[in-house]
Every structure is written in structure tokens, then in C-alpha cells.
XYZ file of C-alpha atoms in Angstrom:
631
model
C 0.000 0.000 0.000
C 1.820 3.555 -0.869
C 1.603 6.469 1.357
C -1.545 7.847 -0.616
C -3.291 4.979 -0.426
C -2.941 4.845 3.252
C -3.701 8.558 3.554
C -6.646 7.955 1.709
C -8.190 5.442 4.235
C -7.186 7.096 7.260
C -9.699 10.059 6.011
C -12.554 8.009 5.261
C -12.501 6.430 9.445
C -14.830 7.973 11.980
C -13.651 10.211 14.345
C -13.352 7.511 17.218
C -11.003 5.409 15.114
C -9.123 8.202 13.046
C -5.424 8.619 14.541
C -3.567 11.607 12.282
C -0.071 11.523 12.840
C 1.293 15.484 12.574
C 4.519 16.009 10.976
C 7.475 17.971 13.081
C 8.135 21.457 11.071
C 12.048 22.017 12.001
C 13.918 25.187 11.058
C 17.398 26.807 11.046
C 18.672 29.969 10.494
C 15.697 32.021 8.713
C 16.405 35.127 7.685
C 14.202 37.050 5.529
C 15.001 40.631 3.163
C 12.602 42.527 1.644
C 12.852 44.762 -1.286
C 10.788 47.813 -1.748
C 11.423 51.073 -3.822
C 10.995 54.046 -1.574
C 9.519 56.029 -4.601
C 7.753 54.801 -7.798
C 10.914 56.021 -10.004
C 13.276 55.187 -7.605
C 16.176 52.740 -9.192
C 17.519 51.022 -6.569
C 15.363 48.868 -4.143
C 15.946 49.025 -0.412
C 16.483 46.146 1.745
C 14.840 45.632 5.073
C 15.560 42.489 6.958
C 12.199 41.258 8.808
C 13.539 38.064 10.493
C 16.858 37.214 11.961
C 18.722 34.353 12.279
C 15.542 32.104 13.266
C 15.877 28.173 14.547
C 13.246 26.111 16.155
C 10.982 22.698 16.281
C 7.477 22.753 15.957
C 5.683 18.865 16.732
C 2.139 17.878 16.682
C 0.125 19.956 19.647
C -0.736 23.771 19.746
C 2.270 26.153 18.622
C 1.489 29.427 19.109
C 3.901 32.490 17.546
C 3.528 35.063 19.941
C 4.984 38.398 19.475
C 4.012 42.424 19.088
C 2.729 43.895 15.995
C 5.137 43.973 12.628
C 7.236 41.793 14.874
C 7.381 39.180 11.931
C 5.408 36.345 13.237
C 3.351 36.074 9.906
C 6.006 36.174 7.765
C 7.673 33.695 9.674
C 4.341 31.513 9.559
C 4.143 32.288 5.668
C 7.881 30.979 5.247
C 7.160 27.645 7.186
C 4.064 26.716 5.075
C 6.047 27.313 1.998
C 4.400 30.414 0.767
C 6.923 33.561 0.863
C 9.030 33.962 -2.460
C 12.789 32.229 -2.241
C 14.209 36.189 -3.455
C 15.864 37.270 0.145
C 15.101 34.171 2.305
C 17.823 31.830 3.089
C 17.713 29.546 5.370
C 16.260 25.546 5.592
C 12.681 24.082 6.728
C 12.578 20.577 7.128
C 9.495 18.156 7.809
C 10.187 15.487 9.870
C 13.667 15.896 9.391
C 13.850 15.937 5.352
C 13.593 18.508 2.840
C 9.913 19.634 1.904
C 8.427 18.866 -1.282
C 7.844 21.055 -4.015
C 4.285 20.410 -3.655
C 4.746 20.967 0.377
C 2.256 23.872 0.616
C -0.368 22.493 -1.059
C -0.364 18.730 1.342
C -0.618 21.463 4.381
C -3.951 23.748 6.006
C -3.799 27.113 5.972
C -6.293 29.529 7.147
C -5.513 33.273 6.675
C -6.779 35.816 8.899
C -9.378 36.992 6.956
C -12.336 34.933 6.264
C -12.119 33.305 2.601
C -15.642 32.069 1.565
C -17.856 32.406 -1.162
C -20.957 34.017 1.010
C -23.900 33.201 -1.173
C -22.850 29.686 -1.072
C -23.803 27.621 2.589
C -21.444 26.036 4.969
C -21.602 22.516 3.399
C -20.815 23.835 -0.529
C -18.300 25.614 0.647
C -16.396 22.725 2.226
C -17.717 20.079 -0.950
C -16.431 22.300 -2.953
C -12.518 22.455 -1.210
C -13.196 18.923 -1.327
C -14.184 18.269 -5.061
C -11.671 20.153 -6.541
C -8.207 19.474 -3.895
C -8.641 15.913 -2.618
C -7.226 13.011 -5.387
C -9.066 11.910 -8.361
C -9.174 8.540 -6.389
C -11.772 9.503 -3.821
C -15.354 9.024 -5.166
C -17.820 11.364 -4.630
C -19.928 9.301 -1.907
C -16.117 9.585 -0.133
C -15.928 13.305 -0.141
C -19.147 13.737 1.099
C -18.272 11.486 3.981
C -15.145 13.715 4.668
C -17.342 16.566 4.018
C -20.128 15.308 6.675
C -17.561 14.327 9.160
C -15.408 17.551 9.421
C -18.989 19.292 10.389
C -19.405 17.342 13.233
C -15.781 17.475 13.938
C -15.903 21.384 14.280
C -19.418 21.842 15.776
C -21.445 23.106 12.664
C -24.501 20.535 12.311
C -26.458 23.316 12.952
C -25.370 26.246 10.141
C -24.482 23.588 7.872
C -26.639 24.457 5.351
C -26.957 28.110 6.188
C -25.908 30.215 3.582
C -22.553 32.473 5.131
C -23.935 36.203 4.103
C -21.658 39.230 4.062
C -20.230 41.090 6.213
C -23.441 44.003 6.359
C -25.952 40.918 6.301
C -24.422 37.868 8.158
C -26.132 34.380 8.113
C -23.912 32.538 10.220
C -21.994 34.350 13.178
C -17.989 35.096 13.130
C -17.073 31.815 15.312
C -18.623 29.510 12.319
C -17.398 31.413 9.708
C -13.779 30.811 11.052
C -14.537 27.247 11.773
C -16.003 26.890 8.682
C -12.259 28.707 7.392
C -10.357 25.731 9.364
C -13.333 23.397 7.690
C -11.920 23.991 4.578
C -8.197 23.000 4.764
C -9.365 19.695 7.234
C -10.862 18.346 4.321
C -7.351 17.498 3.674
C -6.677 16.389 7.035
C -3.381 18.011 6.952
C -0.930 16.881 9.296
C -0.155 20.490 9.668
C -2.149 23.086 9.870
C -0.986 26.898 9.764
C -3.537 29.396 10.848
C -2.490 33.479 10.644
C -4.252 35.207 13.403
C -7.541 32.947 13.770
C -9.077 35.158 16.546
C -8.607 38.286 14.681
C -11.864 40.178 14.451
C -13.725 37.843 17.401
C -14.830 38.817 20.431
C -13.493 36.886 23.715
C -15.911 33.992 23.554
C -16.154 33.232 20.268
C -11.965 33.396 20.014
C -11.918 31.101 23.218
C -14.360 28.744 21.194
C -11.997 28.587 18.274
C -8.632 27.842 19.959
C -10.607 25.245 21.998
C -11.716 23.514 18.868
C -8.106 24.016 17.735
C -6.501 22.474 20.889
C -9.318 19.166 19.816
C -7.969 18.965 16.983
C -3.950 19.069 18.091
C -5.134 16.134 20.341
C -6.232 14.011 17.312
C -2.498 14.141 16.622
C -1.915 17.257 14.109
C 0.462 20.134 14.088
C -1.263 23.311 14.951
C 1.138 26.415 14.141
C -0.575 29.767 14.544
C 0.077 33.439 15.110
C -1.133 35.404 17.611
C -1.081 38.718 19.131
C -2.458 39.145 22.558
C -4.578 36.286 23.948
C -6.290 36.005 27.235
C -5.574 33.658 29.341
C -8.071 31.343 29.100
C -6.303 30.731 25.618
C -3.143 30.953 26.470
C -3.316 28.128 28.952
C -4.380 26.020 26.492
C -0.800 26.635 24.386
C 1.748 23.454 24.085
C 5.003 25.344 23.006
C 5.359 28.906 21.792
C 7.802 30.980 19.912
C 8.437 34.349 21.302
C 9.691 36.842 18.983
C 10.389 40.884 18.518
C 11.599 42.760 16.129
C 12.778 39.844 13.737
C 14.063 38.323 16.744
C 13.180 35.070 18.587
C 13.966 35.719 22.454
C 12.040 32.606 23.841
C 11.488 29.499 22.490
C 9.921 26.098 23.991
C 7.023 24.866 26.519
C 4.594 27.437 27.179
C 4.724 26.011 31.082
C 7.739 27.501 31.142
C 7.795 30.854 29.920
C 7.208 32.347 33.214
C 9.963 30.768 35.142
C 12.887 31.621 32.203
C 11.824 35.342 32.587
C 12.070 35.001 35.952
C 15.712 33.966 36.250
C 16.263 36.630 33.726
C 14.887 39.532 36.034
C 11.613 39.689 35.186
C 8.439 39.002 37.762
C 4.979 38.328 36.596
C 2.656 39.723 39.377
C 0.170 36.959 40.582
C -3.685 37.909 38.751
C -1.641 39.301 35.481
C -1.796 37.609 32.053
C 1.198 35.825 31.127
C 0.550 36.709 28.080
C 0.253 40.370 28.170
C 3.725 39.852 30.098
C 5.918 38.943 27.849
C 4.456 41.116 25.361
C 5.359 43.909 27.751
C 8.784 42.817 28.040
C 9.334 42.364 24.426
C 8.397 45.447 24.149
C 10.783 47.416 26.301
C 8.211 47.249 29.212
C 8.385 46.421 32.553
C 12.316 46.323 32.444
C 14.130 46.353 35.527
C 17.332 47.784 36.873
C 18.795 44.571 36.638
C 18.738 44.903 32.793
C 21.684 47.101 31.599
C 20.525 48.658 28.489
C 20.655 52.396 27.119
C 17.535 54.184 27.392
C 18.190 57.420 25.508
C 18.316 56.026 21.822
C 17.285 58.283 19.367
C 14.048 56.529 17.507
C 11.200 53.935 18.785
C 12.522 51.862 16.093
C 16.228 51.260 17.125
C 15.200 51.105 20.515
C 12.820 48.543 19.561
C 15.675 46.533 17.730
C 18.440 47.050 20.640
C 15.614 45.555 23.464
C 15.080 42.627 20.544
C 18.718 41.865 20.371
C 19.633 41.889 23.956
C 16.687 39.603 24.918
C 18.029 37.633 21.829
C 21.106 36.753 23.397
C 19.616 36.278 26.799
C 17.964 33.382 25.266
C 20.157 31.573 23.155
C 22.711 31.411 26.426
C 19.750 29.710 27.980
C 19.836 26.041 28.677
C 16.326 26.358 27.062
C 17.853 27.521 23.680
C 20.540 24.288 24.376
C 17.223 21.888 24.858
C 15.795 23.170 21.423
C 18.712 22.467 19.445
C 19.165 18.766 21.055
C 15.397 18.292 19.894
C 15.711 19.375 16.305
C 18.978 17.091 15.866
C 17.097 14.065 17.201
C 14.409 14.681 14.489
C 17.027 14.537 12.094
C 18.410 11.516 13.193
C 15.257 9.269 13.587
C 14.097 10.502 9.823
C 17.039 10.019 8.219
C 16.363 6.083 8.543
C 12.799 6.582 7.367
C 11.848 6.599 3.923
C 11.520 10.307 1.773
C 8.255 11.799 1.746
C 5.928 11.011 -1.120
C 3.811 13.427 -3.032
C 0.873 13.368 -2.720
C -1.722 12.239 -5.118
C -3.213 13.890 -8.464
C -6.371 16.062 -7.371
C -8.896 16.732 -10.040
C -8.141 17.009 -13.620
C -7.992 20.331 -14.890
C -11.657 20.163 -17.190
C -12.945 18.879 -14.237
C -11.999 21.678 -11.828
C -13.073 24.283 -14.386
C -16.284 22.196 -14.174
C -16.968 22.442 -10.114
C -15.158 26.357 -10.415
C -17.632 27.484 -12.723
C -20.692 25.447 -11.411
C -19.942 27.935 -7.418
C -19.346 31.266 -9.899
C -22.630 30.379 -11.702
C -24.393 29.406 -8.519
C -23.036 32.652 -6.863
C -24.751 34.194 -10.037
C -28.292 32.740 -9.857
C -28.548 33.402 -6.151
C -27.239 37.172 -6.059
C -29.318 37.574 -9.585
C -29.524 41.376 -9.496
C -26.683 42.004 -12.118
C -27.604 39.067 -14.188
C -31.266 40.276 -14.421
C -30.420 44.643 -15.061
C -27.771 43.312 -17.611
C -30.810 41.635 -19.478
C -33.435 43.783 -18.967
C -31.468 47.166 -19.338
C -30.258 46.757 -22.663
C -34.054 45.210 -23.309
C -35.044 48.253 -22.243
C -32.962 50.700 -24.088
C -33.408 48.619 -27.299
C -37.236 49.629 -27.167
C -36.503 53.181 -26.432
C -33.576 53.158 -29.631
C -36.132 51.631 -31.326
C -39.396 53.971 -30.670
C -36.608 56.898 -31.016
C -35.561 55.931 -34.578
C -39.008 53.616 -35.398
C -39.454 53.669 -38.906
C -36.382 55.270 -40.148
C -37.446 56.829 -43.262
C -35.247 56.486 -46.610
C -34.901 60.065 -47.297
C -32.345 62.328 -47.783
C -32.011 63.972 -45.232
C -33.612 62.494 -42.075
C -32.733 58.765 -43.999
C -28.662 59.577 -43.765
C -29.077 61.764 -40.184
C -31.067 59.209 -38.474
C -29.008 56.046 -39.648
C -25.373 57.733 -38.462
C -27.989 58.910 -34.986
C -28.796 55.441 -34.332
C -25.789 53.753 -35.317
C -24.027 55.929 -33.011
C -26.239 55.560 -29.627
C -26.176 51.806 -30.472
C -22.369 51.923 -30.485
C -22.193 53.348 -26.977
C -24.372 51.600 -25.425
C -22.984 48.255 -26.244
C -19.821 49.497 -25.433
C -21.207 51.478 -21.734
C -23.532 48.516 -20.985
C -20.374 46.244 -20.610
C -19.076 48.334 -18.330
C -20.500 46.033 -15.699
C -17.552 43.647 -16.285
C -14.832 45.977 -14.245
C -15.829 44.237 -11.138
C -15.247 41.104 -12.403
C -11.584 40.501 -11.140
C -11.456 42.882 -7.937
C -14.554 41.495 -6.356
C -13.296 38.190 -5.879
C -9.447 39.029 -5.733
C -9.029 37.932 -2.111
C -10.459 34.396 -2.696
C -8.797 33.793 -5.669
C -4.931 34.969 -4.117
C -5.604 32.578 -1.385
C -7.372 29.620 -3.133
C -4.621 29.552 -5.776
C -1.706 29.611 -3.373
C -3.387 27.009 -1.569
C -3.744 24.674 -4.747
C -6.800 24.600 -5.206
C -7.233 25.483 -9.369
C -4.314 27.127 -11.962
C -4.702 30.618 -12.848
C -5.462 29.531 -16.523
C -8.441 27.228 -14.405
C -10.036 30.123 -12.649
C -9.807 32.950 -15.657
C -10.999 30.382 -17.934
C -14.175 29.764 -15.818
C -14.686 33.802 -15.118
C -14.748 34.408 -18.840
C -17.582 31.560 -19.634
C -19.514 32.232 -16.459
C -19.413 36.181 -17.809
C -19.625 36.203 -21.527
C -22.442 33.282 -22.041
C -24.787 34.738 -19.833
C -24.198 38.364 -19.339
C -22.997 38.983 -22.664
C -24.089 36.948 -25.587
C -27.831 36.665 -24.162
C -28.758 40.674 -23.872
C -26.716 41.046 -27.289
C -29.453 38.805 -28.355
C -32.113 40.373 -27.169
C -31.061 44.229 -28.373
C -29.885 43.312 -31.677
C -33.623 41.596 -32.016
C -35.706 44.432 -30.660
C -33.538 47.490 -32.184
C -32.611 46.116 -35.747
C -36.257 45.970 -36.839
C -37.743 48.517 -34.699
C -35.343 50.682 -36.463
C -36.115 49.336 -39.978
C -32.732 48.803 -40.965
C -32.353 46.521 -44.138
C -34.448 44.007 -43.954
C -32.159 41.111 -45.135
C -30.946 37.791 -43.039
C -27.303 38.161 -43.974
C -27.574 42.073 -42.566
C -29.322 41.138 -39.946
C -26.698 38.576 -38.863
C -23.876 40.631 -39.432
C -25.437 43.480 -37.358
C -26.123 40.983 -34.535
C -22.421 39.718 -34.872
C -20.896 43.309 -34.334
C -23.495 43.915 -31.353
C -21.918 40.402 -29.453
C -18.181 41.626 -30.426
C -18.628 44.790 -29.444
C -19.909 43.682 -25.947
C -17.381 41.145 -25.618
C -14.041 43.448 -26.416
C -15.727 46.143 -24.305
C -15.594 43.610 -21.402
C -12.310 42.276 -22.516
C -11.091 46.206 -21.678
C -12.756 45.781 -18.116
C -11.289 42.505 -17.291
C -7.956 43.837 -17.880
C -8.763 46.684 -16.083
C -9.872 45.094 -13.236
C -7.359 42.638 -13.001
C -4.307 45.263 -12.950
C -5.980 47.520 -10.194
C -7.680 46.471 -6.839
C -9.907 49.821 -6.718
C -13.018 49.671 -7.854
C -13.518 53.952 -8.212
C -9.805 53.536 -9.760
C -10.640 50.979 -12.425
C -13.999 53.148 -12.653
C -12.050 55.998 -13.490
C -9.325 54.509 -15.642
C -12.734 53.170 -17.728
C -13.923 56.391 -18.265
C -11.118 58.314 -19.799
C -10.045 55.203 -21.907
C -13.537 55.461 -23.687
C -14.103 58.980 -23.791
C -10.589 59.265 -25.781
C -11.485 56.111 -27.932
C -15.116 57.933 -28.624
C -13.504 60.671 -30.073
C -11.927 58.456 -32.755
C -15.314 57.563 -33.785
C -15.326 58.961 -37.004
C -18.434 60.649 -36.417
C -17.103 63.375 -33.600
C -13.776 64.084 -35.510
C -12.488 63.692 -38.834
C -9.487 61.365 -38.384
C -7.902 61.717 -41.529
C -7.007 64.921 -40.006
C -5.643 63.907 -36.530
C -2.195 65.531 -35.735
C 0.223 62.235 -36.146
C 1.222 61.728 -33.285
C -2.090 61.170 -32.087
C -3.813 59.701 -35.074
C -2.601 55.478 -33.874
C -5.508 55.808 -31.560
C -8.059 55.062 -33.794
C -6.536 52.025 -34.989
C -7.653 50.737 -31.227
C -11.026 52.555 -30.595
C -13.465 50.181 -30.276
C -16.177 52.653 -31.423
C -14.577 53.134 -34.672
C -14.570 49.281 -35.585
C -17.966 48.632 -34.507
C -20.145 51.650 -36.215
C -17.931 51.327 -39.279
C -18.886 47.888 -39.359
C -22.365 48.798 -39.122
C -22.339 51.564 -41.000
C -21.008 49.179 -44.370
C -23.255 46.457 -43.605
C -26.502 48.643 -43.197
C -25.231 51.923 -46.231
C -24.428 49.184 -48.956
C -26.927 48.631 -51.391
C -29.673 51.070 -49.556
C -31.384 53.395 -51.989
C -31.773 56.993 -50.672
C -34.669 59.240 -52.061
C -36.227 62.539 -51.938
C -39.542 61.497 -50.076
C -40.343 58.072 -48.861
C -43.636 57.696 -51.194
C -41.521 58.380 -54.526
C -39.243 55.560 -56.345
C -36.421 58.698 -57.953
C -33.832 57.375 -55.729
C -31.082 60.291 -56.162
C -28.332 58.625 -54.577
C -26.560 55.434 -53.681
C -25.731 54.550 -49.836
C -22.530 53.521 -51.259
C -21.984 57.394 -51.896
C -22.731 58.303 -48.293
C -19.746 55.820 -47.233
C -17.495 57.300 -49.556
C -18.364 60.985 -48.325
C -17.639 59.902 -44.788
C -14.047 57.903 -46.108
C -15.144 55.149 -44.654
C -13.770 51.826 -46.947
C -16.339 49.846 -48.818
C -15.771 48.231 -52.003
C -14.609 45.237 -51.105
C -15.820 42.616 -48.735
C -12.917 42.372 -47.252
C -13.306 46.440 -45.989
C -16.458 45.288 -44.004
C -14.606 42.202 -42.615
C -11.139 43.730 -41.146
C -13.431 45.341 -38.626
C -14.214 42.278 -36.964
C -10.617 40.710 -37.862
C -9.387 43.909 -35.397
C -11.958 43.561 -32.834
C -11.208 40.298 -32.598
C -7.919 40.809 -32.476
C -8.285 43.505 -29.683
C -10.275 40.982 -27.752
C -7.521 38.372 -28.049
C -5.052 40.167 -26.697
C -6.682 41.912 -23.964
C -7.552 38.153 -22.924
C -4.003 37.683 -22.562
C -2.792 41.139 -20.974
C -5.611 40.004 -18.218
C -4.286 36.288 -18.152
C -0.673 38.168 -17.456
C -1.943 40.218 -14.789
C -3.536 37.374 -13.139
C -0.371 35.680 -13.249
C 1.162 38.218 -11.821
C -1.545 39.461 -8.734
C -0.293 35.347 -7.891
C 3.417 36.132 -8.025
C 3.393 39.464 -6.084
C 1.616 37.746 -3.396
């Protein structure tokens, strides 16, 4: 039987009979550089070190990382599950004693500190669907479910189970079962480590004491619980194994949480009798509480260095400590028991690829159906604005005059609205751009997976079917040639229009994470590309340096292509009840310059909207890539 296999079954027993068997997380010298440029221009990143020198042992129980604010313990919780880029960190994590595998962070749990659910969907589909689309191919769907039903009762949420979560302004379930429901998600795994940044964050004192108490259950079932914290009460704190103590980058206590107390009490400190020992050692790590025993320099110049100085001093308090001398002993004992065991095995295949676009786009259209107000004002809006185009320009006459002004009128409004009516797409990437940073970097689908899925859950429904619907209503309320082919090609440049209008908005909103900055980008980029038109400005007579924009206006592809397809072959006369046609629509086109004669002239337009469309699909496939990267 292979380690998968074995995995496997150990999931599927009931919770009297399951045993999980946590791995040991050892580390050695962390350190940890950032780079950040001081101004946008600015050459020459600067370096700031976050962590120092870090070494430690972490085995199955509750490990809590204790320490002030922007004192590092994330990071240092980020670096352990595998999910901080290699550039500045040096340094070596081992589990159980060997080197992790690539695939490390995706075998572990990790919950981040805020809450990552889809909130129209209900406790159980949120946890079936971490199951369906993470746990190997090999696990039938009667299996999952099992997993699924079991973790519920594990955590205590029979009761919300099929509660819907809600949002933050209009909350189904309350905070404590949202977090659970957070831990929920990576135990469908059932990690044998699980990393959890901050899970009290945001919770009041019960409801936090509720959570660590179901985490402290769950260390006793045998896995690794690593977590940052920042200030627990006591009635948590008590309920630690081990903790790692660290300021400023700096670890200055390291081992049993039993016996925190008593090594900062042969160092000079005293914790009075009713105070927390938590809030304690915070203190102390923070300069507080010193006494005169301590020889340091008060009178530095700058919180900051002071900060640093107290950090290093308690630094080497500690590793002179006979604690710091235990640690080390324990970390080279793990590696000398697992260097006679066998080299971790990857885990299993999960779902293939079609098959997670399947279950990714089955929650985004279910998120849809039960939030429907977009999907229903993106259908009946344009529905509605079809009928008023269409009583506006109803029976457009073939006259001269209000024949030629009318068309180029209506042609026109049409134009923008397709393009203004997409406009709805810019939230498309920002919305969700929590969720998706943390459900990729936890494995659960590839970028191509998830922007794949986005595009068919957005174009088929909120796209093609209100194109539909206008091009119906306007094209014959309007009375524009009455022909099949025309009729087609006018519905094709509606549905292209729409989609590279969206295509601009998904790139949009996938390069910036404001909504009233995308909003605003939007806005100018149309307004200039309106211009180029052809009906607002000549553009034969554009200064150059400004005349490549209309080669990517939008507006100028789509009403030229309606504009050929609907001026060819019409016959324009001096009253509608006469047959003396006096001119040709062919001559209108070639008063406005706009190319004609050939089919290929009405074609190109949809050869460069399609174009346009392709590679914004990219550009927003690249910045998807890279929102992943940067985080």
C-alpha cells in the first residue's frame, strides 16, 4: 500500500477510530530581506531584513507564535508553510527531518486571517467544494461527502451547515462559524499540519476562546497546529503546548509554554500573581516592565532602534539559555530518527484540470443565480434601451435627409451603449481578488483554471444573451435593411462589441484592486477612444502623433462595421412615397471615407476587434499571473 493509499483510508474512518499523525516542522537559520522602492521612479530597491537568524521545532500539539505587531510572526508563519518567495530568504525548513516537497504547501492547512468564503454559497458547498476540486481523483464522490459530513461534526457546525454564510453588512452565520467553517476547509485534507495566521482576529473573547478550543481538539487528534497570535487572554493561552516568542525579527524565547514564566524570571523579570502571562511577555518584548537589573541604554534616538536594541539583547539572553541548548538537542534528534525513514511522497493527483473548471464554474454560476440582481439589469437594461432606440428611430425613413441623419444617430447611440452597458464587467476581477490569491496559493485550481471559468460564467450569460435580445428588438424597430445576412452581421458586431468592451474591463480590473480607480481609468479610456469615432472628428485629419488611436477605438470598428453592412446597397430618395432614388448609400460611405468596395473592408473590422479581444484576454491572463506572483 503507498503512502496515498494509506492517507486515503485514514480520512474516510470515523472520528473515534481516526489517529492523524502530525509532521514535526524544524527550522534553522531564517532570515528574511525585503525589497521595496521608496519612490515609484526610484532605481535602486531598499532592503529591510524582517527576520533574523531564526531556529526552532514545531511537533504535533498547539504552537502558538507570539509576538508584538510587525514583529514578523506572519512572515515567519508564511515561510514555514512554503508560501513567501525564495528572493531574500535563506535559510532551511525541514518536515520530519527531510527537505519539503515542491508540492509541500499544497499537502498542508492554511487559514488566513481573513475569512475566505464564497458568502452566497452555505457552509456545506463551501467545504464540498474544497473537497471536489483538492482531494485526489481517487476519492469518489460518496467519499468526499463522507469527509465533508464528518469535518462538520468534527468542528461543531450541524447546525449552520446548510446556512448560507452572508456578508459582512448581512451575516447568516456568526464570526465563530465562519472561522470554523475557514479551518473546515483546509481539514478536508486532514493536513498533518495546519498553519492558521491570526484565527481570533476580528472575534470577540468567547467566540476566540471557542476557536482555539476547537483548535486544541484537533492538536489532540495528533496534528500540528502552528498559529500566530497577538495578545490572547488567558483562558487561551493556557491552552498553548510550546510557543515561539519573537520581537523585532528576533526570537527571544522558544519552547514549553509552562515555562515561559519561570525563564523570565531567572532573567529579572516578575509576573505579578492575577496578570496575564501573556500580556507579560508582550510587555517585556516590548521594552516594558524592564528592571534595573537589565543594563541597556535608554536614551536612543528613535522607537525603532530602541525597539531593535531591546530585541537583540533579549536575543542573546535566550540563546545562552539552557532552554535555547534543549531546542537544538530536539531538532537534531528529528534529524536523526528521519534520516532512517523513507523520503516523503507526493501526494496524489487532485482533479483534472476540465474537471476543476467544471466544479469552479458550477460555485461562480451558482453565486450568479442566487445574487441575480446584475444578471437580471444586464438583461433587462439593454431590453429596455433597445425599445426606447427603437421607438426613437421607429421607422427610419429612406430620405435624404432624415434617412442619412437618423441612420449615423442610431448607429451611433447603439455603439455606446454596447460598449457602456459592458461596463458592468470591471468588477469582475477585484470582487473576488481575495479568494482567488488565497485559493490559488493554496492549490486549489491554476490561474489559466479560474480565468478560464470567469470568462464563460461572464460572456455566455451576461454577454451573448442581452446582445441577443437588443440586436432583435432594435434592428427591426429601427427598420434597418431588412435582409438575413444584414441582420446577422449586425447581430455579430453587437456580441463583439460587448465582448471586447468587457475584454477592456477585465484587464482593467485585473491590474488595479480599486473599484472607483478601475472606474475611473474606464472612463477616460472610452471617452478618448469615442472621439476616434469617425463621427465626432475627422481622423484623416488627426495631428500624427495622435492619429494610432483610432486604430484601437473600439467605437470606430464597430459603427464602421455597421455603418457598411446597413449603407451598402440602400437606396436613398427625396420622399419616402416616390421611387427617384437620387443617390446610392454607397456614396454616403465614400463621403464619410469610410472603406467599402470590397468585402474584405467590411470584414477587417471584426478581424481587429477580434484581435483587440484576443489580446486583452491575454494582458488580463498576465496580470492574473502576476496578482499570484506578487503575493
Amino acid at each position: 500500500m503507498t503512502n496515498s493509499d494509506s492517507e486515503m483510508g485514514m480520512m474516510l474512518k470515523t472520528d473515534e477510530d481516526r489517529v492523524i499523525h502530525g509532521s514535526t516542522i524544524t527550522f534553522n537559520s531564517i532570515n528574511y530581506t525585503v525589497f521595496s522602492k521608496q519612490y515609484v521612479f526610484c532605481m535602486k530597491p531598499t532592503k529591510k531584513q524582517i527576520l533574523y537568524n531564526l531556529t526552532g521545532i514545531f511537533k504535533p500539539g498547539m504552537n502558538a507564535i507570539l509576538g508584538p505587531t510587525a514583529s514578523g510572526k506572519s512572515s515567519l508563519l508564511d515561510i514555514l508553510a512554503g508560501r513567501k518567495d525564495r528572493r531574500g530568504l535563506t535559510g532551511q525548513v525541514l518536515i520530519d527531518g527531510q527537505p519539503s516537497m515542491q508540492d509541500f504547501k499544497y499537502r498542508v492547512g492554511y487559514v488566513v486571517q481573513d475569512d475566505m468564503l464564497s458568502e452566497t454559497l452555505t457552509v456545506r458547498e463551501n467545504l464540498t467544494f474544497s473537497a471536489n476540486v483538492r482531494l485526489p481523483r481517487n476519492i469518489s464522490s460518496k467519499d468526499k461527502t463522507a469527509i465533508v459530513d464528518r469535518v462538520i461534526k468534527q468542528l461543531g457546525l450541524d447546525k449552520c451547515a446548510d446556512t448560507r454564510i452572508g456578508t459582512e453588512n448581512s451575516r447568516k452565520v456568526s464570526g465563530g462559524e465562519r472561522k470554523r467553517t475557514n479551518i473546515g476547509m483546509e481539514l478536508v485534507l486532514s493536513p498533518t499540519v495546519l498553519f492558521l495566521d491570526e484565527p481570533t482576529t476580528g472575534l470577540d473573547s468567547s467566540t476566540a476562546n471557542s476557536v482555539i478550543e476547537c483548535l486544541g481538539q484537533l492538536s489532540k487528534k495528533g496534528h500540528t497546529i502552528i498559529f500566530s497570535i497577538h495578545q490572547p487572554r488567558y483562558s487561551i493561552f493556557k491552552l498553548f503546548d510550546n510557543i515561539f516568542l519573537i520581537a523585532a525579527g528576533h526570537c527571544i524565547y522558544h519552547g514549553p509554554a509552562s515555562d515561559v514564566l519561570s525563564f523570565f524570571t531567572t532573567t529579572g523579570f516578575t509576573c505579578e500573581e492575577h496578570d496575564n502571562p501573556a500580556d507579560f511577555i508582550l510587555d517585556i518584548s516590548q521594552g516594558l516592565r524592564w528592571t534595573s537589573c537589565v543594563n541597556i541604554e535608554n536614551e536612543i534616538e528613535g522607537e525603532g532602534q530602541k525597539k531593535d536594541k531591546i530585541a537583540r539583547y533579549l536575543h542573546d539572553v535566550y540563546i545562552k539559555s539552557a532552554t535555547y541548548t534543549s531546542i537544538n538537542q530536539q531538532i537534531a534528534n528529528v534529524s536523526i530518527v528521519s534520516n532512517e525513514e523513507k523520503p516523503i511522497q507526493p501526494r496524489s493527483e487532485s482533479r483534472s484540470a476540465l474537471i476543476k473548471m467544471l466544479y469552479v464554474s458550477q460555485r461562480t454560476l451558482r453565486k450568479s443565480f442566487r445574487n441575480p440582481t446584475l444578471m437580471v439589469m444586464q438583461t433587462i437594461v439593454p431590453i429596455c434601451l433597445a425599445i426606447f432606440i427603437g421607438f426613437l428611430y421607429c421607422n427610419t425613413s429612406r430620405t435624404l435627409e432624415n434617412g442619412i441623419k437618423n441612420r449615423f444617430g442610431a448607429i451611433f447611440f447603439i455603439v455606446c451603449n454596447q460598449v457602456f452597458l459592458n461596463l458592468s464587467a470591471l468588477e469582475l476581477f477585484i470582487k473576488d481578488r481575495s479568494l482567488y490569491i488565497h485559493e490559488n496559493a493554496s492549490g486549489y485550481y491554476s490561474t489559466l483554471i479560474y480565468f478560464i471559468s470567469k470568462l464563460l460564467c461572464d460572456i455566455l450569460p451576461l454577454r451573448s444573451i442581452p446582445s441577443v435580445l437588443f440586436s432583435l428588438i432594435a434592428y427591426f424597430m429601427i427598420q434597418f435593411q431588412q435582409t438575413v445576412t444584414k441582420f446577422f452581421i449586425f447581430l455579430l458586431t453587437i456580441f463583439m462589441t460587448a465582448i471586447c468592451s468587457a475584454s477592456i474591463c477585465f484587464f482593467i480590473s485585473a491590474s488595479v484592486e480599486s473599484f472607483a480607480l478601475a472606474n475611473l481609468i474606464t472612463a477616460a479610456y472610452c471617452v478618448t477612444m469615442l472621439v476616434f469615432t469617425g463621427y465626432l472628428l475627422d481622423v484623416t485629419t488627426t495631428i500624427k502623433f495622435l492619429a494610432w488611436i483610432k486604430w484601437v477605438s473600439i467605437f470606430r470598428y464597430a459603427s464602421n462595421a455597421i455603418t457598411v453592412n446597413e449603407f451598402t446597397d440602400l437606396k436613398l430618395c427625396q420622399t419616402n412615397n416616390t421611387n427617384i432614388c437620387l443617390i446610392n448609400g454607397e456614396d454616403i460611405l465614400k463621403d464619410q471615407k469610410i472603406d467599402y468596395s470590397t468585402t474584405w473592408d467590411l470584414w477587417a473590422n471584426f478581424v481587429a476587434l477580434g484581435i483587440m479581444i484576443f489580446v486583452y484576454f491575454i494582458l488580463t491572463y498576465v496580470q492574473l499571473l502576476r496578482i499570484q506572483k506578487a503575493k
